[in-house]
CSV table of C-alpha atoms and ligand atoms in Angstrom, one decimal:
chain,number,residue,atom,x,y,z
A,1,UNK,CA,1.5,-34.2,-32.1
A,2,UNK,CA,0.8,-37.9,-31.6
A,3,UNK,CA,2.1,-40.7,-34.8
A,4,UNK,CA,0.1,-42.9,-35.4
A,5,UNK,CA,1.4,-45.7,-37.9
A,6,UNK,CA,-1.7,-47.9,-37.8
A,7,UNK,CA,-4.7,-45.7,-38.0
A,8,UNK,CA,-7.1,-48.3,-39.4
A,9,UNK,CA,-9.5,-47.4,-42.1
A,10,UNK,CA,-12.7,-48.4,-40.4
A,11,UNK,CA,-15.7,-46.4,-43.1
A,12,UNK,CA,-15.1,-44.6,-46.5
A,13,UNK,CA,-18.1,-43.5,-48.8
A,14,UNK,CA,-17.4,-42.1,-52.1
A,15,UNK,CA,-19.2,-39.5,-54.9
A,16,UNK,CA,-17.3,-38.7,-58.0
A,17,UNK,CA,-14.0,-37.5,-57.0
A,18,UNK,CA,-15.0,-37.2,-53.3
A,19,UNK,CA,-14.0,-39.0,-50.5
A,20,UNK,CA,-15.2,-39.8,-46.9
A,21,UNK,CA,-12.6,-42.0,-44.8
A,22,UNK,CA,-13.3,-43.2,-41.4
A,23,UNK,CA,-10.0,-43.9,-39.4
A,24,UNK,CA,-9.3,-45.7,-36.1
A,25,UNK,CA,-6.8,-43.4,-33.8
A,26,UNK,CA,-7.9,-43.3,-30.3
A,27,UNK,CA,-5.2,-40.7,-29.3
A,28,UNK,CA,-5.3,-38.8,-32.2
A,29,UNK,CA,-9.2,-38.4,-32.4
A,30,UNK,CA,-9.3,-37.7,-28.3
A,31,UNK,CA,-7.0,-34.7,-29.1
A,32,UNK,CA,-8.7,-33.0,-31.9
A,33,UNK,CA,-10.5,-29.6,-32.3
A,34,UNK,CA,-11.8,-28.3,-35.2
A,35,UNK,CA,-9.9,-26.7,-38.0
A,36,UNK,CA,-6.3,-29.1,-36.8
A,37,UNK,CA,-5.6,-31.5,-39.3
A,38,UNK,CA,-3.6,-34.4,-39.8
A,39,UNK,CA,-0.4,-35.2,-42.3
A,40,UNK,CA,-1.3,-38.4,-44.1
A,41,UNK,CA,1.9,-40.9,-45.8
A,42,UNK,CA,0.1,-42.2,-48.6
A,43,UNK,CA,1.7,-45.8,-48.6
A,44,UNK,CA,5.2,-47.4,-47.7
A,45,UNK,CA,7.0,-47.0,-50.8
A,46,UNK,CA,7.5,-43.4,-50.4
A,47,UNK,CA,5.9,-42.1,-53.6
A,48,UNK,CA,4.9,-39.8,-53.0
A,49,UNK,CA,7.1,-38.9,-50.7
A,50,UNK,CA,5.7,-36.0,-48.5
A,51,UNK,CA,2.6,-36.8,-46.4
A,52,UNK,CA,-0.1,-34.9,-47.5
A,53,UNK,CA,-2.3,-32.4,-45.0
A,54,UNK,CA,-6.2,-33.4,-44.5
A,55,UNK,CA,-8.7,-31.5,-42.5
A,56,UNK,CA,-10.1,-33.3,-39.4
A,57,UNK,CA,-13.5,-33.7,-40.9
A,58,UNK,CA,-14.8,-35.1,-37.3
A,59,UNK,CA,-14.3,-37.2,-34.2
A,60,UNK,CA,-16.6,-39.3,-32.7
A,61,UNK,CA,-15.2,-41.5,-30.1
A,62,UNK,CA,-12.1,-43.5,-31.0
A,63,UNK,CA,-13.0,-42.3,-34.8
A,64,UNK,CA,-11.6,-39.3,-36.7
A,65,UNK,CA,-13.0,-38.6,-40.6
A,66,UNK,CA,-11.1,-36.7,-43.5
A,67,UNK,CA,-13.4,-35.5,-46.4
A,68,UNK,CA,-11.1,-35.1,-49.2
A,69,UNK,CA,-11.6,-34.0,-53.2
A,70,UNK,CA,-8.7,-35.9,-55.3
A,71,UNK,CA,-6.4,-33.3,-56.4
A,72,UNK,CA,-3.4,-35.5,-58.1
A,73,UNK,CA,-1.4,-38.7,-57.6
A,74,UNK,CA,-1.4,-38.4,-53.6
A,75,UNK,CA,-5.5,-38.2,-53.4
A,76,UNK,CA,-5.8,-40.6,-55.9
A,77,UNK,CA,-3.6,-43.1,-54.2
A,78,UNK,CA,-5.5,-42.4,-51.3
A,79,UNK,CA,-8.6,-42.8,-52.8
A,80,UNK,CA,-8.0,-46.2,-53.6
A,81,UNK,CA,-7.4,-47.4,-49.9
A,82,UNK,CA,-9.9,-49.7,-48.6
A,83,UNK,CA,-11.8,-50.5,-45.0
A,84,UNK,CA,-9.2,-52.6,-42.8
A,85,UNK,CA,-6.2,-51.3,-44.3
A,86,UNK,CA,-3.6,-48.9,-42.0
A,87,UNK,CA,-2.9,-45.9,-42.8
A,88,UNK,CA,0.7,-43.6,-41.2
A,89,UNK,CA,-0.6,-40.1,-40.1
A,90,UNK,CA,0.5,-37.6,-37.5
A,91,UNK,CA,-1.9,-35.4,-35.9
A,92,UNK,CA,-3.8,-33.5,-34.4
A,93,UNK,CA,-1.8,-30.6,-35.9
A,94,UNK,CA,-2.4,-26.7,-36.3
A,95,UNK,CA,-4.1,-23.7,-34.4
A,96,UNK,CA,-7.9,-24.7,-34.9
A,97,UNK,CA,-11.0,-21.9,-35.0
A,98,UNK,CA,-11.8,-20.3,-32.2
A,99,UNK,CA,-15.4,-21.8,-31.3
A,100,UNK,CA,-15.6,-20.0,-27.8
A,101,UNK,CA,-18.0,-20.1,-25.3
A,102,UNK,CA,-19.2,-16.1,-26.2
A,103,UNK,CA,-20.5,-17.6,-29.3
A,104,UNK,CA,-23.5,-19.1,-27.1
A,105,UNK,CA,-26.8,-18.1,-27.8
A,106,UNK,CA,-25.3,-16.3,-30.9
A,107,UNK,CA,-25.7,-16.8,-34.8
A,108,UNK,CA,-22.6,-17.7,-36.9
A,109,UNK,CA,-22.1,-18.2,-40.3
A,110,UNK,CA,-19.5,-21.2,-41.7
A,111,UNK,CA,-18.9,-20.8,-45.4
A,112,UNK,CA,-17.4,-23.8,-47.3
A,113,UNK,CA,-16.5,-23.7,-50.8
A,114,UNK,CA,-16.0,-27.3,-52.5
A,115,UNK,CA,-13.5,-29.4,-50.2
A,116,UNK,CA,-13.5,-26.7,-47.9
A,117,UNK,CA,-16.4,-27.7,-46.5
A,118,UNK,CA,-14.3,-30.4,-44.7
A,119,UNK,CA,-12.7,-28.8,-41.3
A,120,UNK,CA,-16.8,-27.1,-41.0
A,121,UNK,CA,-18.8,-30.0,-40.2
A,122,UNK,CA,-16.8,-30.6,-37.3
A,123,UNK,CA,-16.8,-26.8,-36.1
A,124,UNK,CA,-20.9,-27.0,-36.9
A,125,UNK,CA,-21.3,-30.1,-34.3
A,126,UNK,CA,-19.1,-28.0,-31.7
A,127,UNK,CA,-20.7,-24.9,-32.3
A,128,UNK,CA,-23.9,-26.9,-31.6
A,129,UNK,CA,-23.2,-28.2,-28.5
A,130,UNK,CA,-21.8,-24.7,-26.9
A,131,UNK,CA,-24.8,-23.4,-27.8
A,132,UNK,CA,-24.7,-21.4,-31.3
A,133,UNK,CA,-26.3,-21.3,-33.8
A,134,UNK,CA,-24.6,-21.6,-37.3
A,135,UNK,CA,-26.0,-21.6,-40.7
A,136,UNK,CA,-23.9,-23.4,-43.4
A,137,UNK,CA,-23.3,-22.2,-46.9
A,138,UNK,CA,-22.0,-24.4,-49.4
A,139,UNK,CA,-20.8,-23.5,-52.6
A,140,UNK,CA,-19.5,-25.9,-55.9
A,141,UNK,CA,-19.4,-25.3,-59.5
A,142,UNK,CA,-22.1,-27.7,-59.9
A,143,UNK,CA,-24.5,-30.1,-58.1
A,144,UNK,CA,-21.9,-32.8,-57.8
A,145,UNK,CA,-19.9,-30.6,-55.9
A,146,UNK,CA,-22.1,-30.6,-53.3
A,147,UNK,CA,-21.6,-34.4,-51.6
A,148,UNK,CA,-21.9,-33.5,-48.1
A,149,UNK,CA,-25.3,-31.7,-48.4
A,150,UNK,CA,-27.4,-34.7,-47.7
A,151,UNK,CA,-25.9,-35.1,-44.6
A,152,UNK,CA,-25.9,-32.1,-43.5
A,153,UNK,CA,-29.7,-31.8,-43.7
A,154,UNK,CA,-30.0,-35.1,-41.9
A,155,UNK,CA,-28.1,-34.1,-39.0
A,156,UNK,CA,-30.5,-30.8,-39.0
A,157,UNK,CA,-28.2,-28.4,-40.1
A,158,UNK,CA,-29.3,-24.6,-41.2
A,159,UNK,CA,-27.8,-25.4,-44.3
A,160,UNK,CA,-27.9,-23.0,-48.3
A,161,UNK,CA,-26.7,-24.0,-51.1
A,162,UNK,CA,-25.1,-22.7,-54.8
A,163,UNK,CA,-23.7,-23.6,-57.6
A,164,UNK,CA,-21.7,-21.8,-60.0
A,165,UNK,CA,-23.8,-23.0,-63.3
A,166,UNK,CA,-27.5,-22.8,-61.1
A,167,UNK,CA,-28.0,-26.9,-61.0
A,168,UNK,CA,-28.6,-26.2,-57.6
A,169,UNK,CA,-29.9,-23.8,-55.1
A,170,UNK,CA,-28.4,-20.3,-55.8
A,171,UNK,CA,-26.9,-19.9,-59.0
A,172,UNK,CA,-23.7,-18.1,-58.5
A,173,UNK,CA,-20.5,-18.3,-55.7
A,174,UNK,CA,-21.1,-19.1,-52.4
A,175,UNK,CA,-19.4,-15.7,-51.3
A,176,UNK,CA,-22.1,-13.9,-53.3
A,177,UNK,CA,-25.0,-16.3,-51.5
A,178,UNK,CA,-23.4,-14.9,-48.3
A,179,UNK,CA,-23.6,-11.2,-49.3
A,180,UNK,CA,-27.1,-12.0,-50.1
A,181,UNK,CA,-28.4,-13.2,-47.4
A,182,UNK,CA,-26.0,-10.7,-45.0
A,183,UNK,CA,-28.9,-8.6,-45.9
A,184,UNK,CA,-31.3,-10.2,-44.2
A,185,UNK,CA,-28.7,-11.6,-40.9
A,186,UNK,CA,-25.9,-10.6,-39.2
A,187,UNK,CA,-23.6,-13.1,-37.9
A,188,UNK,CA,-21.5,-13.0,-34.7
A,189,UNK,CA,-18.8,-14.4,-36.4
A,190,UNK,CA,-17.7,-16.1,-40.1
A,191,UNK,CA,-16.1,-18.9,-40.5
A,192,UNK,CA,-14.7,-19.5,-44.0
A,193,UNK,CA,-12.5,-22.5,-45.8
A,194,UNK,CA,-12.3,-22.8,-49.5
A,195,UNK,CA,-9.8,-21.5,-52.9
A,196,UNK,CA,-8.4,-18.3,-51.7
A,197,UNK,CA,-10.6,-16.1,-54.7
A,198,UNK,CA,-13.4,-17.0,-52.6
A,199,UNK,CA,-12.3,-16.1,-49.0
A,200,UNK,CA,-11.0,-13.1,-50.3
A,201,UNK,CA,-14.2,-11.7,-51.2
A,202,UNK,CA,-15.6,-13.1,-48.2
A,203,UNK,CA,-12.9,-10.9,-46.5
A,204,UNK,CA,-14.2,-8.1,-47.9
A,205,UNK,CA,-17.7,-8.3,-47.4
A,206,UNK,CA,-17.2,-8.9,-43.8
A,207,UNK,CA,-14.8,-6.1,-43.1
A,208,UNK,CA,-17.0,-3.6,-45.0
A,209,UNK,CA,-20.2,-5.1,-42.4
A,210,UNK,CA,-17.7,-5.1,-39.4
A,211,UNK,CA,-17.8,-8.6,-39.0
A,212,UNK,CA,-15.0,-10.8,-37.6
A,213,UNK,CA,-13.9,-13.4,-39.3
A,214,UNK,CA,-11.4,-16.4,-39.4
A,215,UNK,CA,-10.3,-18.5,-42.6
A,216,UNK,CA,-8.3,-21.3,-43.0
A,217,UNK,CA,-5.9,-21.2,-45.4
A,218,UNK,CA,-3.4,-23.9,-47.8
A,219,UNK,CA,-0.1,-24.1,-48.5
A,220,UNK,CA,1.8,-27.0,-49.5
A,221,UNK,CA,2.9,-28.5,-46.7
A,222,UNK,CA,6.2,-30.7,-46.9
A,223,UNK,CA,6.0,-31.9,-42.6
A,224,UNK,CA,3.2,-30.4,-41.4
A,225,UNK,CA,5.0,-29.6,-37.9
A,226,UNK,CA,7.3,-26.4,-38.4
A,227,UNK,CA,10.2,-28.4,-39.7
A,228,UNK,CA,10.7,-27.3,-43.2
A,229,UNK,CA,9.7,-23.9,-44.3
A,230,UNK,CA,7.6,-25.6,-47.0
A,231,UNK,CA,4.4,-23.6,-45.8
A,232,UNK,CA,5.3,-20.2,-45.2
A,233,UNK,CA,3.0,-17.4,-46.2
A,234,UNK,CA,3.2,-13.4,-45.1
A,235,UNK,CA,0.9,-12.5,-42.2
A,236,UNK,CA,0.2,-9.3,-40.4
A,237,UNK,CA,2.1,-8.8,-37.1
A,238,UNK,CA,1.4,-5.4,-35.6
A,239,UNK,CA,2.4,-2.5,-38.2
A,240,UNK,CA,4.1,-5.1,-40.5
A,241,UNK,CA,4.2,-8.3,-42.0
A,242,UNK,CA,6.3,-11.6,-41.4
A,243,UNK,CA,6.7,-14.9,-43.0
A,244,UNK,CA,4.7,-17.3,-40.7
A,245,UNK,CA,4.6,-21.4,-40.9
A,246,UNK,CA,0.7,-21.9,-42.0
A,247,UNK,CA,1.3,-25.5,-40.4
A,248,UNK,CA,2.0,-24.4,-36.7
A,249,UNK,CA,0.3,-21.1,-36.6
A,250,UNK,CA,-2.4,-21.9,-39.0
A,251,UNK,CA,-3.8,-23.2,-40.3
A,252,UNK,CA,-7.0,-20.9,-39.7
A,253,UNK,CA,-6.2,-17.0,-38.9
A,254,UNK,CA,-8.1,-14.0,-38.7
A,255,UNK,CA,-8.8,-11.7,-41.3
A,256,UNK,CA,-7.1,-8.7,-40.3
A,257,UNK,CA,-3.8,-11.0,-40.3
A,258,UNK,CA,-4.2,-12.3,-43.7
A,259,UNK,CA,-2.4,-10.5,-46.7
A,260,UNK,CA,-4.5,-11.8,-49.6
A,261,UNK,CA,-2.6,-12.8,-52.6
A,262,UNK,CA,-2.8,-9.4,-54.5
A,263,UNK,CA,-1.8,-7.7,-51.7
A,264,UNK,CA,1.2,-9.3,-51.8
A,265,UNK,CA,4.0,-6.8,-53.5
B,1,FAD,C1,-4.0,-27.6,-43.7
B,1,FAD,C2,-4.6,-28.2,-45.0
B,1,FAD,C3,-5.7,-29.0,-44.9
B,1,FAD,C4,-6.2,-29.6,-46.1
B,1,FAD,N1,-7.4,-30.2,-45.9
B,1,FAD,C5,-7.9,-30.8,-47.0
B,1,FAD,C6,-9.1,-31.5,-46.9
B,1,FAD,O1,-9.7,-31.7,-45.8
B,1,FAD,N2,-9.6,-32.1,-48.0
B,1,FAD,C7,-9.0,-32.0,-49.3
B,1,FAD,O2,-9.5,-32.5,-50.3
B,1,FAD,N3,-7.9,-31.3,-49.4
B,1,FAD,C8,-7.3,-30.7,-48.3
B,1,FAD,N4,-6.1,-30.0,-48.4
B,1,FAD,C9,-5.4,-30.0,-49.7
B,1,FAD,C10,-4.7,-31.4,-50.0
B,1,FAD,O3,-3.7,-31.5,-49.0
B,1,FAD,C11,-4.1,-31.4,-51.3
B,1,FAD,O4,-5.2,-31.4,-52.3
B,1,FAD,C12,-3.3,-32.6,-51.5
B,1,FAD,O5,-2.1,-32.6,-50.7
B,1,FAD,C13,-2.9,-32.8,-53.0
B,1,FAD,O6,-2.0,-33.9,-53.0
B,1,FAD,P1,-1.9,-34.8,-54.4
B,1,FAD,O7,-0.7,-35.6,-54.3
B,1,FAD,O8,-3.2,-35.5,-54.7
B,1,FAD,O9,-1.8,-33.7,-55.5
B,1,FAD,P2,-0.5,-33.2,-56.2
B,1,FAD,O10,-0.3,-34.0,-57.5
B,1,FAD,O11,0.7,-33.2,-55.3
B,1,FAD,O12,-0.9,-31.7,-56.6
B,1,FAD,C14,-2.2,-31.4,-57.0
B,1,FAD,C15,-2.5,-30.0,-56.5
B,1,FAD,O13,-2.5,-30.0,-55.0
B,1,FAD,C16,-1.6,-29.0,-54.5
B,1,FAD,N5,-0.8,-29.6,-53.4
B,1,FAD,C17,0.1,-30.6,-53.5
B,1,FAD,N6,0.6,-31.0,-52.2
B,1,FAD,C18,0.0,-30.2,-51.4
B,1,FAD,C19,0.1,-30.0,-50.0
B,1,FAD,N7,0.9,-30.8,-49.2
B,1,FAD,N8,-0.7,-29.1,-49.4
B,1,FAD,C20,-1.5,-28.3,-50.1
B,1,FAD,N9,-1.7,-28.4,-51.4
B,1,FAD,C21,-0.9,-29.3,-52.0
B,1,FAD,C22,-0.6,-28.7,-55.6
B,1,FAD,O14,-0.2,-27.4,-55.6
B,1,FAD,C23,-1.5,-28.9,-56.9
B,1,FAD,O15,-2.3,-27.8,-57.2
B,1,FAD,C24,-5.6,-29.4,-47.3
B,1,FAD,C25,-4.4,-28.7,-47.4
B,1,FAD,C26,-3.9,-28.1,-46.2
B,1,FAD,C27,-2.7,-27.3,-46.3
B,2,FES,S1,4.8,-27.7,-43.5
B,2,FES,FE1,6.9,-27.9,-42.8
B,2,FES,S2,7.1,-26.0,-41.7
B,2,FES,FE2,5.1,-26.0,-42.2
């Protein structure tokens, strides 16, 4: 875990509620994988007081990206930072997915629901250049939900759309576009990030087709690095469960380790 207390704000781009920031951290962005993120202080004054967790969006060069939806006063604060001003974050942090080299040659889908799409433009570019091929879905409730599509085309993406009330692409949730079209493909692997309804379902559907599968899930994190408790959820460990810090063993798991919330007794 490197801190950096003078990552520079070098690009941001903005729809709606959505943000993209560019930030300067050599170290940091040199270190990154897809699926770590970084723990953000929003500003000096300590309010708020707990950094807040980001995705690592993507790296290129010197250069990492967060894509971030504002959520409350955090996100908004952040929002509001402009090019040339610093920013205190601490990062790379978390288990990332597991983009290995058997993926090669191999079709994969990477589902993104909303802001979840943010840690799976990063894992696209890296399955691209092992060699896989990955079709993106990306789900919102409506058509402004879907920032990040443009790009995604540009940068020649396999890429399907839906939105909850139809203004765009399939009308419906992105779990049920993957069902779909699990008719017609079968993946090597899923890759999932988005509200937990969503990758629940998608749990299902790939258990019942026997496909593996890894999410990456949220909890409020108060430090980000194992410190605090603040993040601990129930996970399957061999014929039982135990209470496991998202932050360092996270945040992305495999299915068969996740207890979805209804499980939960
Ligand atoms: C590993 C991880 C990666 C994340 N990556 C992204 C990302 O790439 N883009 C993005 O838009 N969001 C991401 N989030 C969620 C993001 O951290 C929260 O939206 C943000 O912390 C809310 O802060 P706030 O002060 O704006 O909201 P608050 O006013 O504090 O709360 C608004 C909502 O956000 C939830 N929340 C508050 N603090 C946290 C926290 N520390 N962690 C998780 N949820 C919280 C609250 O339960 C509440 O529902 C990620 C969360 C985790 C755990
Ligand atoms: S966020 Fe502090 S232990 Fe995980």
């Amino acid at each position: 875990m490197i801190k950096d207390p003078r990552a520079r704000i070098v690009g941001k781009e903005s729809w709606r509620d959505y943000f993209l920031m560019r930030l300067e951290s050599p170290r940091i962005a040199d270190r990154s994988r897809p699926g770590q993120f970084i723990m953000v202080r929003i500003n000096a004054h300590h309010h708020p007081l707990l950094r807040r967790p980001f995705s690592i969006h993507s790296k290129n060069g010197k250069t990492i990206e967060i894509f971030f939806q504002v959520a409350g006063l955090g996100t908004d604060l952040l929002s509001q930072k402009n090019t040339d001003e610093t920013l205190d974050i601490l990062g790379p942090l978390g288990n990332g997915f597991k983009a290995e080299a058997e993926l090669k040659g191999k079709a994969v889908a990477l589902v993104g629901g909303g802001r979840g799409i943010a840690p799976l433009y990063f894992l696209a570019q890296e399955l691209r250049s092992s060699g896989a091929a990955s079709r993106i879905f990306y789900g919102g409730k409506t058509r402004a939900d879907l920032p990040l599509r443009e790009n995604l085309e540009k940068q020649g993406f396999d890429i399907s759309c839906s939105t909850d009330d139809g203004s765009f692409g399939f009308k419906g949730f992105v779990s049920d576009l993957l069902k779909a079209e699990l008719k017609k493909f079968t993946p090597a692997r899923i890759f999932a990030c988005g509200p937990e309804p969503m990758m629940k379902k998608i749990s299902g559907t790939a258990r019942q087709k026997s496909i593996p599968a890894e999410f990456s899930l949220e909890s409020v994190m108060g430090c980000g690095f194992g410190a605090c408790w603040g993040c601990v959820k129930r996970i399957k460990r061999g014929d039982g469960e135990e209470l496991v810090k998202i932050c360092e063993e996270g945040p992305v798991f495999p299915a068969e380790e996740i207890v979805w919330e209804e499980e939960e007794g």
